[in-house]
Amino acid sequence: MTVAAAAAFVAQFAVQHSESSPDLHVSNWIGRTPEPIAGVASVIDGDTIEIHGQRIRFNGIDAPESAQQCDDAKGGRYRCGAKAAAALDRFLATSRPVTCNFVAWDRYKRFVGDCRRADGASVASWMVEHGQALDWPQYSHGAYAAQQAKAEAAKVGLWVGKFQPPWEWRAGHGDARPAVIERPLGIINRQVAQSYSCQPRRKCSQISSCDEAQWYLSNCPWGGKLDRDGDGQACETLC
């Protein structure tokens, strides 16, 4: 039997037996959807939090980066990224804990989720409605367009002055990263976890690759120390 014929036979067998053999389904190869994560959140920036050592990126929105500056109503410069993070921290402190339901993994192996306070308030929706983040149509498909229109009309948050959308700001500062990739990356995350460990703590000089550095950033309580400028990229000399 030729290689091509053998491949065709295997494919036909898989199709014919897929219903009776669950292990042939791709969904079983990549594992189940992660359980929701709940707990008191530490704010990383305006669209990222950490709960129990797990970095969580809010789905569908984009907030100014920590180092990003914007113009206020009078044309003065201010740290809009830091202001967004502070607003998020105040909002979350009002009703704890936060619960995040899984949506996807991003390219940095962060958990991308839909997060809500204990009182049920949507974190992403609040951030956009108060002008501290933007609806990101590429990933939200316009889910927060109404909240953004309300913020723009009221001239609150970013809308009091001039600003550059965070995704454009990152592109101009050497980071045009996409926010989300397909869910199968979850299996990569689990495979990496088998070879990396949060103990002992490591410095960038002790890390051998960009992927390893990002795993520590996303999964270890001390990982934030590898991201000195707070842009979500650990040990930038490796990446």
PDB file of C-alpha atoms in Angstrom:
ATOM      1  CA  MET A   1       0.000   0.000   0.000  1.00  0.00           C
ATOM      2  CA  THR A   2       1.377   3.445  -0.913  1.00  0.00           C
ATOM      3  CA  VAL A   3       1.762   6.250   1.650  1.00  0.00           C
ATOM      4  CA  ALA A   4      -1.028   8.238  -0.018  1.00  0.00           C
ATOM      5  CA  ALA A   5      -3.362   5.260   0.045  1.00  0.00           C
ATOM      6  CA  ALA A   6      -2.611   4.580   3.685  1.00  0.00           C
ATOM      7  CA  ALA A   7      -3.318   8.217   4.585  1.00  0.00           C
ATOM      8  CA  ALA A   8      -6.629   8.102   2.739  1.00  0.00           C
ATOM      9  CA  PHE A   9      -7.611   4.910   4.564  1.00  0.00           C
ATOM     10  CA  VAL A  10      -6.849   6.432   7.961  1.00  0.00           C
ATOM     11  CA  ALA A  11      -8.839   9.577   7.138  1.00  0.00           C
ATOM     12  CA  GLN A  12     -11.835   7.532   6.010  1.00  0.00           C
ATOM     13  CA  PHE A  13     -11.647   5.387   9.119  1.00  0.00           C
ATOM     14  CA  ALA A  14     -11.598   8.463  11.353  1.00  0.00           C
ATOM     15  CA  VAL A  15     -14.659   9.973   9.687  1.00  0.00           C
ATOM     16  CA  GLN A  16     -16.643   6.739   9.791  1.00  0.00           C
ATOM     17  CA  HIS A  17     -15.890   6.095  13.455  1.00  0.00           C
ATOM     18  CA  SER A  18     -15.896   9.640  14.831  1.00  0.00           C
ATOM     19  CA  GLU A  19     -19.346   9.345  16.394  1.00  0.00           C
ATOM     20  CA  SER A  20     -18.640   6.064  18.149  1.00  0.00           C
ATOM     21  CA  SER A  21     -15.053   6.935  19.151  1.00  0.00           C
ATOM     22  CA  PRO A  22     -14.938  10.210  21.136  1.00  0.00           C
ATOM     23  CA  ASP A  23     -11.137  10.154  21.347  1.00  0.00           C
ATOM     24  CA  LEU A  24     -10.948  10.978  17.626  1.00  0.00           C
ATOM     25  CA  HIS A  25     -12.534  14.400  18.143  1.00  0.00           C
ATOM     26  CA  VAL A  26     -10.132  17.325  18.102  1.00  0.00           C
ATOM     27  CA  SER A  27     -11.945  18.815  21.103  1.00  0.00           C
ATOM     28  CA  ASN A  28     -10.749  15.867  23.149  1.00  0.00           C
ATOM     29  CA  TRP A  29      -7.158  16.315  21.993  1.00  0.00           C
ATOM     30  CA  ILE A  30      -6.934  19.939  23.118  1.00  0.00           C
ATOM     31  CA  GLY A  31      -8.669  19.474  26.475  1.00  0.00           C
ATOM     32  CA  ARG A  32     -11.681  20.979  28.118  1.00  0.00           C
ATOM     33  CA  THR A  33     -12.414  24.671  28.536  1.00  0.00           C
ATOM     34  CA  PRO A  34     -10.720  26.020  31.684  1.00  0.00           C
ATOM     35  CA  GLU A  35     -12.946  26.559  34.694  1.00  0.00           C
ATOM     36  CA  PRO A  36     -13.886  30.155  35.654  1.00  0.00           C
ATOM     37  CA  ILE A  37     -11.341  31.930  37.833  1.00  0.00           C
ATOM     38  CA  ALA A  38     -12.612  33.810  40.877  1.00  0.00           C
ATOM     39  CA  GLY A  39     -10.840  35.803  43.555  1.00  0.00           C
ATOM     40  CA  VAL A  40      -9.544  39.187  44.632  1.00  0.00           C
ATOM     41  CA  ALA A  41      -7.849  40.729  41.595  1.00  0.00           C
ATOM     42  CA  SER A  42      -4.570  42.596  41.371  1.00  0.00           C
ATOM     43  CA  VAL A  43      -4.612  45.206  38.610  1.00  0.00           C
ATOM     44  CA  ILE A  44      -1.791  44.940  36.076  1.00  0.00           C
ATOM     45  CA  ASP A  45      -3.101  47.611  33.708  1.00  0.00           C
ATOM     46  CA  GLY A  46      -6.434  48.862  32.384  1.00  0.00           C
ATOM     47  CA  ASP A  47      -7.336  45.623  30.628  1.00  0.00           C
ATOM     48  CA  THR A  48      -5.357  43.005  32.548  1.00  0.00           C
ATOM     49  CA  ILE A  49      -5.666  41.633  36.062  1.00  0.00           C
ATOM     50  CA  GLU A  50      -4.140  38.781  38.023  1.00  0.00           C
ATOM     51  CA  ILE A  51      -6.011  36.303  40.212  1.00  0.00           C
ATOM     52  CA  HIS A  52      -4.239  33.513  42.086  1.00  0.00           C
ATOM     53  CA  GLY A  53      -1.106  34.082  39.997  1.00  0.00           C
ATOM     54  CA  GLN A  54      -2.954  33.815  36.662  1.00  0.00           C
ATOM     55  CA  ARG A  55      -2.859  36.791  34.269  1.00  0.00           C
ATOM     56  CA  ILE A  56      -6.279  37.521  32.773  1.00  0.00           C
ATOM     57  CA  ARG A  57      -6.855  39.776  29.761  1.00  0.00           C
ATOM     58  CA  PHE A  58     -10.351  41.263  29.355  1.00  0.00           C
ATOM     59  CA  ASN A  59     -11.975  40.119  26.139  1.00  0.00           C
ATOM     60  CA  GLY A  60     -13.010  42.617  23.469  1.00  0.00           C
ATOM     61  CA  ILE A  61     -11.529  45.827  24.886  1.00  0.00           C
ATOM     62  CA  ASP A  62      -8.172  47.581  24.823  1.00  0.00           C
ATOM     63  CA  ALA A  63      -6.953  50.070  27.430  1.00  0.00           C
ATOM     64  CA  PRO A  64      -3.988  52.448  27.161  1.00  0.00           C
ATOM     65  CA  GLU A  65      -0.625  50.861  27.931  1.00  0.00           C
ATOM     66  CA  SER A  66       1.086  51.668  31.229  1.00  0.00           C
ATOM     67  CA  ALA A  67       3.654  53.885  29.518  1.00  0.00           C
ATOM     68  CA  GLN A  68       1.165  55.544  27.165  1.00  0.00           C
ATOM     69  CA  GLN A  69       0.374  59.243  27.434  1.00  0.00           C
ATOM     70  CA  CYS A  70      -2.630  61.151  26.092  1.00  0.00           C
ATOM     71  CA  ASP A  71      -3.730  64.801  25.837  1.00  0.00           C
ATOM     72  CA  ASP A  72      -6.249  66.250  28.269  1.00  0.00           C
ATOM     73  CA  ALA A  73      -8.882  68.881  27.423  1.00  0.00           C
ATOM     74  CA  LYS A  74      -6.279  71.659  27.564  1.00  0.00           C
ATOM     75  CA  GLY A  75      -3.693  69.818  25.514  1.00  0.00           C
ATOM     76  CA  GLY A  76      -1.562  68.844  28.483  1.00  0.00           C
ATOM     77  CA  ARG A  77       0.015  65.406  28.562  1.00  0.00           C
ATOM     78  CA  TYR A  78      -1.008  62.879  31.192  1.00  0.00           C
ATOM     79  CA  ARG A  79      -0.414  59.168  31.808  1.00  0.00           C
ATOM     80  CA  CYS A  80      -3.683  57.792  30.507  1.00  0.00           C
ATOM     81  CA  GLY A  81      -2.514  54.186  30.953  1.00  0.00           C
ATOM     82  CA  ALA A  82      -1.823  54.699  34.644  1.00  0.00           C
ATOM     83  CA  LYS A  83      -5.120  56.549  35.032  1.00  0.00           C
ATOM     84  CA  ALA A  84      -7.058  53.669  33.431  1.00  0.00           C
ATOM     85  CA  ALA A  85      -5.393  51.156  35.749  1.00  0.00           C
ATOM     86  CA  ALA A  86      -6.246  53.284  38.801  1.00  0.00           C
ATOM     87  CA  ALA A  87      -9.880  53.593  37.682  1.00  0.00           C
ATOM     88  CA  LEU A  88     -10.098  49.822  37.234  1.00  0.00           C
ATOM     89  CA  ASP A  89      -8.631  49.235  40.702  1.00  0.00           C
ATOM     90  CA  ARG A  90     -11.233  51.508  42.312  1.00  0.00           C
ATOM     91  CA  PHE A  91     -14.056  49.849  40.390  1.00  0.00           C
ATOM     92  CA  LEU A  92     -13.031  46.331  41.385  1.00  0.00           C
ATOM     93  CA  ALA A  93     -12.534  47.259  45.043  1.00  0.00           C
ATOM     94  CA  THR A  94     -16.207  48.218  45.361  1.00  0.00           C
ATOM     95  CA  SER A  95     -17.552  44.676  44.925  1.00  0.00           C
ATOM     96  CA  ARG A  96     -15.282  41.668  45.413  1.00  0.00           C
ATOM     97  CA  PRO A  97     -14.439  39.027  44.329  1.00  0.00           C
ATOM     98  CA  VAL A  98     -14.137  39.083  40.542  1.00  0.00           C
ATOM     99  CA  THR A  99     -15.164  36.064  38.445  1.00  0.00           C
ATOM    100  CA  CYS A 100     -13.748  35.552  34.939  1.00  0.00           C
ATOM    101  CA  ASN A 101     -15.159  33.077  32.416  1.00  0.00           C
ATOM    102  CA  PHE A 102     -12.745  31.740  29.810  1.00  0.00           C
ATOM    103  CA  VAL A 103     -12.973  32.954  26.197  1.00  0.00           C
ATOM    104  CA  ALA A 104      -9.586  32.083  24.667  1.00  0.00           C
ATOM    105  CA  TRP A 105      -5.807  32.082  25.198  1.00  0.00           C
ATOM    106  CA  ASP A 106      -3.779  34.977  23.807  1.00  0.00           C
ATOM    107  CA  ARG A 107      -0.348  34.672  22.185  1.00  0.00           C
ATOM    108  CA  TYR A 108       1.311  35.327  25.549  1.00  0.00           C
ATOM    109  CA  LYS A 109      -0.578  32.390  27.059  1.00  0.00           C
ATOM    110  CA  ARG A 110      -2.769  34.673  29.111  1.00  0.00           C
ATOM    111  CA  PHE A 111      -6.312  33.668  29.986  1.00  0.00           C
ATOM    112  CA  VAL A 112      -8.661  35.944  27.997  1.00  0.00           C
ATOM    113  CA  GLY A 113     -11.983  36.207  29.741  1.00  0.00           C
ATOM    114  CA  ASP A 114     -15.303  37.894  30.399  1.00  0.00           C
ATOM    115  CA  CYS A 115     -14.984  39.247  33.955  1.00  0.00           C
ATOM    116  CA  ARG A 116     -17.637  40.448  36.365  1.00  0.00           C
ATOM    117  CA  ARG A 117     -17.663  41.832  39.885  1.00  0.00           C
ATOM    118  CA  ALA A 118     -19.488  40.082  42.716  1.00  0.00           C
ATOM    119  CA  ASP A 119     -22.517  42.288  42.027  1.00  0.00           C
ATOM    120  CA  GLY A 120     -22.637  41.098  38.400  1.00  0.00           C
ATOM    121  CA  ALA A 121     -21.302  44.308  36.811  1.00  0.00           C
ATOM    122  CA  SER A 122     -19.313  43.688  33.638  1.00  0.00           C
ATOM    123  CA  VAL A 123     -15.764  44.957  34.026  1.00  0.00           C
ATOM    124  CA  ALA A 124     -15.155  45.459  30.299  1.00  0.00           C
ATOM    125  CA  SER A 125     -18.454  47.252  29.820  1.00  0.00           C
ATOM    126  CA  TRP A 126     -17.759  49.639  32.707  1.00  0.00           C
ATOM    127  CA  MET A 127     -14.248  50.451  31.480  1.00  0.00           C
ATOM    128  CA  VAL A 128     -15.498  51.371  28.012  1.00  0.00           C
ATOM    129  CA  GLU A 129     -18.564  53.275  29.238  1.00  0.00           C
ATOM    130  CA  HIS A 130     -16.369  55.410  31.500  1.00  0.00           C
ATOM    131  CA  GLY A 131     -13.846  56.135  28.775  1.00  0.00           C
ATOM    132  CA  GLN A 132     -10.986  54.200  30.359  1.00  0.00           C
ATOM    133  CA  ALA A 133     -10.785  51.637  27.543  1.00  0.00           C
ATOM    134  CA  LEU A 134     -11.953  51.226  23.950  1.00  0.00           C
ATOM    135  CA  ASP A 135     -14.187  48.745  22.239  1.00  0.00           C
ATOM    136  CA  TRP A 136     -11.822  46.639  20.099  1.00  0.00           C
ATOM    137  CA  PRO A 137     -13.956  45.681  17.072  1.00  0.00           C
ATOM    138  CA  GLN A 138     -11.403  43.185  15.759  1.00  0.00           C
ATOM    139  CA  TYR A 139     -12.145  40.978  18.760  1.00  0.00           C
ATOM    140  CA  SER A 140     -15.395  42.315  20.242  1.00  0.00           C
ATOM    141  CA  HIS A 141     -17.346  42.508  16.957  1.00  0.00           C
ATOM    142  CA  GLY A 142     -18.841  45.729  18.291  1.00  0.00           C
ATOM    143  CA  ALA A 143     -20.047  44.294  21.613  1.00  0.00           C
ATOM    144  CA  TYR A 144     -19.153  47.525  23.438  1.00  0.00           C
ATOM    145  CA  ALA A 145     -19.897  50.014  20.658  1.00  0.00           C
ATOM    146  CA  ALA A 146     -22.916  51.439  22.487  1.00  0.00           C
ATOM    147  CA  GLN A 147     -20.923  52.009  25.685  1.00  0.00           C
ATOM    148  CA  GLN A 148     -18.169  53.697  23.692  1.00  0.00           C
ATOM    149  CA  ALA A 149     -20.608  55.996  21.946  1.00  0.00           C
ATOM    150  CA  LYS A 150     -22.017  56.979  25.347  1.00  0.00           C
ATOM    151  CA  ALA A 151     -18.535  57.746  26.711  1.00  0.00           C
ATOM    152  CA  GLU A 152     -17.607  59.781  23.643  1.00  0.00           C
ATOM    153  CA  ALA A 153     -20.824  61.822  23.828  1.00  0.00           C
ATOM    154  CA  ALA A 154     -20.283  62.503  27.525  1.00  0.00           C
ATOM    155  CA  LYS A 155     -16.584  63.305  26.965  1.00  0.00           C
ATOM    156  CA  VAL A 156     -15.392  61.190  29.873  1.00  0.00           C
ATOM    157  CA  GLY A 157     -12.069  59.457  30.375  1.00  0.00           C
ATOM    158  CA  LEU A 158      -9.980  59.352  27.209  1.00  0.00           C
ATOM    159  CA  TRP A 159     -12.642  61.305  25.355  1.00  0.00           C
ATOM    160  CA  VAL A 160     -11.951  64.557  27.230  1.00  0.00           C
ATOM    161  CA  GLY A 161      -8.996  65.177  24.931  1.00  0.00           C
ATOM    162  CA  LYS A 162      -6.956  63.482  22.231  1.00  0.00           C
ATOM    163  CA  PHE A 163      -5.482  59.996  22.303  1.00  0.00           C
ATOM    164  CA  GLN A 164      -4.129  57.240  20.100  1.00  0.00           C
ATOM    165  CA  PRO A 165      -5.932  53.882  20.206  1.00  0.00           C
ATOM    166  CA  PRO A 166      -3.778  51.492  22.258  1.00  0.00           C
ATOM    167  CA  TRP A 167      -3.344  49.022  19.394  1.00  0.00           C
ATOM    168  CA  GLU A 168      -1.975  51.831  17.206  1.00  0.00           C
ATOM    169  CA  TRP A 169       0.246  53.084  20.020  1.00  0.00           C
ATOM    170  CA  ARG A 170       1.762  49.613  20.449  1.00  0.00           C
ATOM    171  CA  ALA A 171       2.352  49.316  16.707  1.00  0.00           C
ATOM    172  CA  GLY A 172       4.325  52.548  16.813  1.00  0.00           C
ATOM    173  CA  HIS A 173       6.369  51.320  19.747  1.00  0.00           C
ATOM    174  CA  GLY A 174       7.511  48.026  18.309  1.00  0.00           C
ATOM    175  CA  ASP A 175       4.611  45.858  19.404  1.00  0.00           C
ATOM    176  CA  ALA A 176       1.847  45.069  16.919  1.00  0.00           C
ATOM    177  CA  ARG A 177       0.717  41.978  18.811  1.00  0.00           C
ATOM    178  CA  PRO A 178      -2.737  40.507  18.241  1.00  0.00           C
ATOM    179  CA  ALA A 179      -4.766  40.111  21.414  1.00  0.00           C
ATOM    180  CA  VAL A 180      -6.153  36.640  20.902  1.00  0.00           C
ATOM    181  CA  ILE A 181      -5.363  33.471  19.022  1.00  0.00           C
ATOM    182  CA  GLU A 182      -7.384  30.295  18.662  1.00  0.00           C
ATOM    183  CA  ARG A 183      -8.317  28.281  21.727  1.00  0.00           C
ATOM    184  CA  PRO A 184      -6.080  25.250  20.913  1.00  0.00           C
ATOM    185  CA  LEU A 185      -3.132  27.151  22.381  1.00  0.00           C
ATOM    186  CA  GLY A 186      -4.468  25.885  25.687  1.00  0.00           C
ATOM    187  CA  ILE A 187      -2.733  22.569  25.095  1.00  0.00           C
ATOM    188  CA  ILE A 188       0.547  24.371  24.456  1.00  0.00           C
ATOM    189  CA  ASN A 189       0.076  26.137  27.766  1.00  0.00           C
ATOM    190  CA  ARG A 190      -0.311  22.817  29.571  1.00  0.00           C
ATOM    191  CA  GLN A 191       2.701  21.291  27.828  1.00  0.00           C
ATOM    192  CA  VAL A 192       4.864  24.261  28.781  1.00  0.00           C
ATOM    193  CA  ALA A 193       3.652  24.009  32.365  1.00  0.00           C
ATOM    194  CA  GLN A 194       5.140  20.530  32.556  1.00  0.00           C
ATOM    195  CA  SER A 195       8.658  21.863  31.981  1.00  0.00           C
ATOM    196  CA  TYR A 196       8.526  25.276  33.732  1.00  0.00           C
ATOM    197  CA  SER A 197       8.038  25.934  37.419  1.00  0.00           C
ATOM    198  CA  CYS A 198       7.541  29.045  39.561  1.00  0.00           C
ATOM    199  CA  GLN A 199      10.181  27.776  41.984  1.00  0.00           C
ATOM    200  CA  PRO A 200      12.815  28.971  42.308  1.00  0.00           C
ATOM    201  CA  ARG A 201      12.299  32.579  41.240  1.00  0.00           C
ATOM    202  CA  ARG A 202      14.268  33.621  38.172  1.00  0.00           C
ATOM    203  CA  LYS A 203      15.768  36.762  36.694  1.00  0.00           C
ATOM    204  CA  CYS A 204      15.878  37.513  32.951  1.00  0.00           C
ATOM    205  CA  SER A 205      19.563  36.588  32.925  1.00  0.00           C
ATOM    206  CA  GLN A 206      18.596  33.090  34.098  1.00  0.00           C
ATOM    207  CA  ILE A 207      15.904  32.557  31.441  1.00  0.00           C
ATOM    208  CA  SER A 208      16.704  30.992  28.079  1.00  0.00           C
ATOM    209  CA  SER A 209      13.776  31.941  25.824  1.00  0.00           C
ATOM    210  CA  CYS A 210      10.980  34.433  25.228  1.00  0.00           C
ATOM    211  CA  ASP A 211       8.308  31.729  25.638  1.00  0.00           C
ATOM    212  CA  GLU A 212       9.742  30.730  29.007  1.00  0.00           C
ATOM    213  CA  ALA A 213       9.793  34.348  30.197  1.00  0.00           C
ATOM    214  CA  GLN A 214       6.174  34.867  29.135  1.00  0.00           C
ATOM    215  CA  TRP A 215       5.105  31.711  30.961  1.00  0.00           C
ATOM    216  CA  TYR A 216       6.593  33.032  34.203  1.00  0.00           C
ATOM    217  CA  LEU A 217       4.945  36.413  33.631  1.00  0.00           C
ATOM    218  CA  SER A 218       1.528  34.807  33.106  1.00  0.00           C
ATOM    219  CA  ASN A 219       1.657  32.114  35.775  1.00  0.00           C
ATOM    220  CA  CYS A 220       3.950  33.078  38.644  1.00  0.00           C
ATOM    221  CA  PRO A 221       3.202  35.570  41.449  1.00  0.00           C
ATOM    222  CA  TRP A 222       6.638  37.122  40.958  1.00  0.00           C
ATOM    223  CA  GLY A 223       6.409  37.149  37.140  1.00  0.00           C
ATOM    224  CA  GLY A 224       5.518  40.837  36.997  1.00  0.00           C
ATOM    225  CA  LYS A 225       9.094  41.709  37.961  1.00  0.00           C
ATOM    226  CA  LEU A 226      10.174  40.423  34.531  1.00  0.00           C
ATOM    227  CA  ASP A 227       8.050  43.122  32.859  1.00  0.00           C
ATOM    228  CA  ARG A 228       9.702  46.315  34.068  1.00  0.00           C
ATOM    229  CA  ASP A 229       7.846  48.694  31.746  1.00  0.00           C
ATOM    230  CA  GLY A 230       4.451  47.052  32.243  1.00  0.00           C
ATOM    231  CA  ASP A 231       3.720  46.499  28.554  1.00  0.00           C
ATOM    232  CA  GLY A 232       2.879  42.804  28.886  1.00  0.00           C
ATOM    233  CA  GLN A 233       6.197  41.654  27.406  1.00  0.00           C
ATOM    234  CA  ALA A 234       8.616  39.904  29.782  1.00  0.00           C
ATOM    235  CA  CYS A 235      12.396  40.061  29.346  1.00  0.00           C
ATOM    236  CA  GLU A 236      12.242  42.063  26.133  1.00  0.00           C
ATOM    237  CA  THR A 237      15.909  41.374  25.324  1.00  0.00           C
ATOM    238  CA  LEU A 238      14.905  37.746  24.725  1.00  0.00           C
ATOM    239  CA  CYS A 239      11.914  38.471  22.477  1.00  0.00           C
TER     240      CYS A 239
END
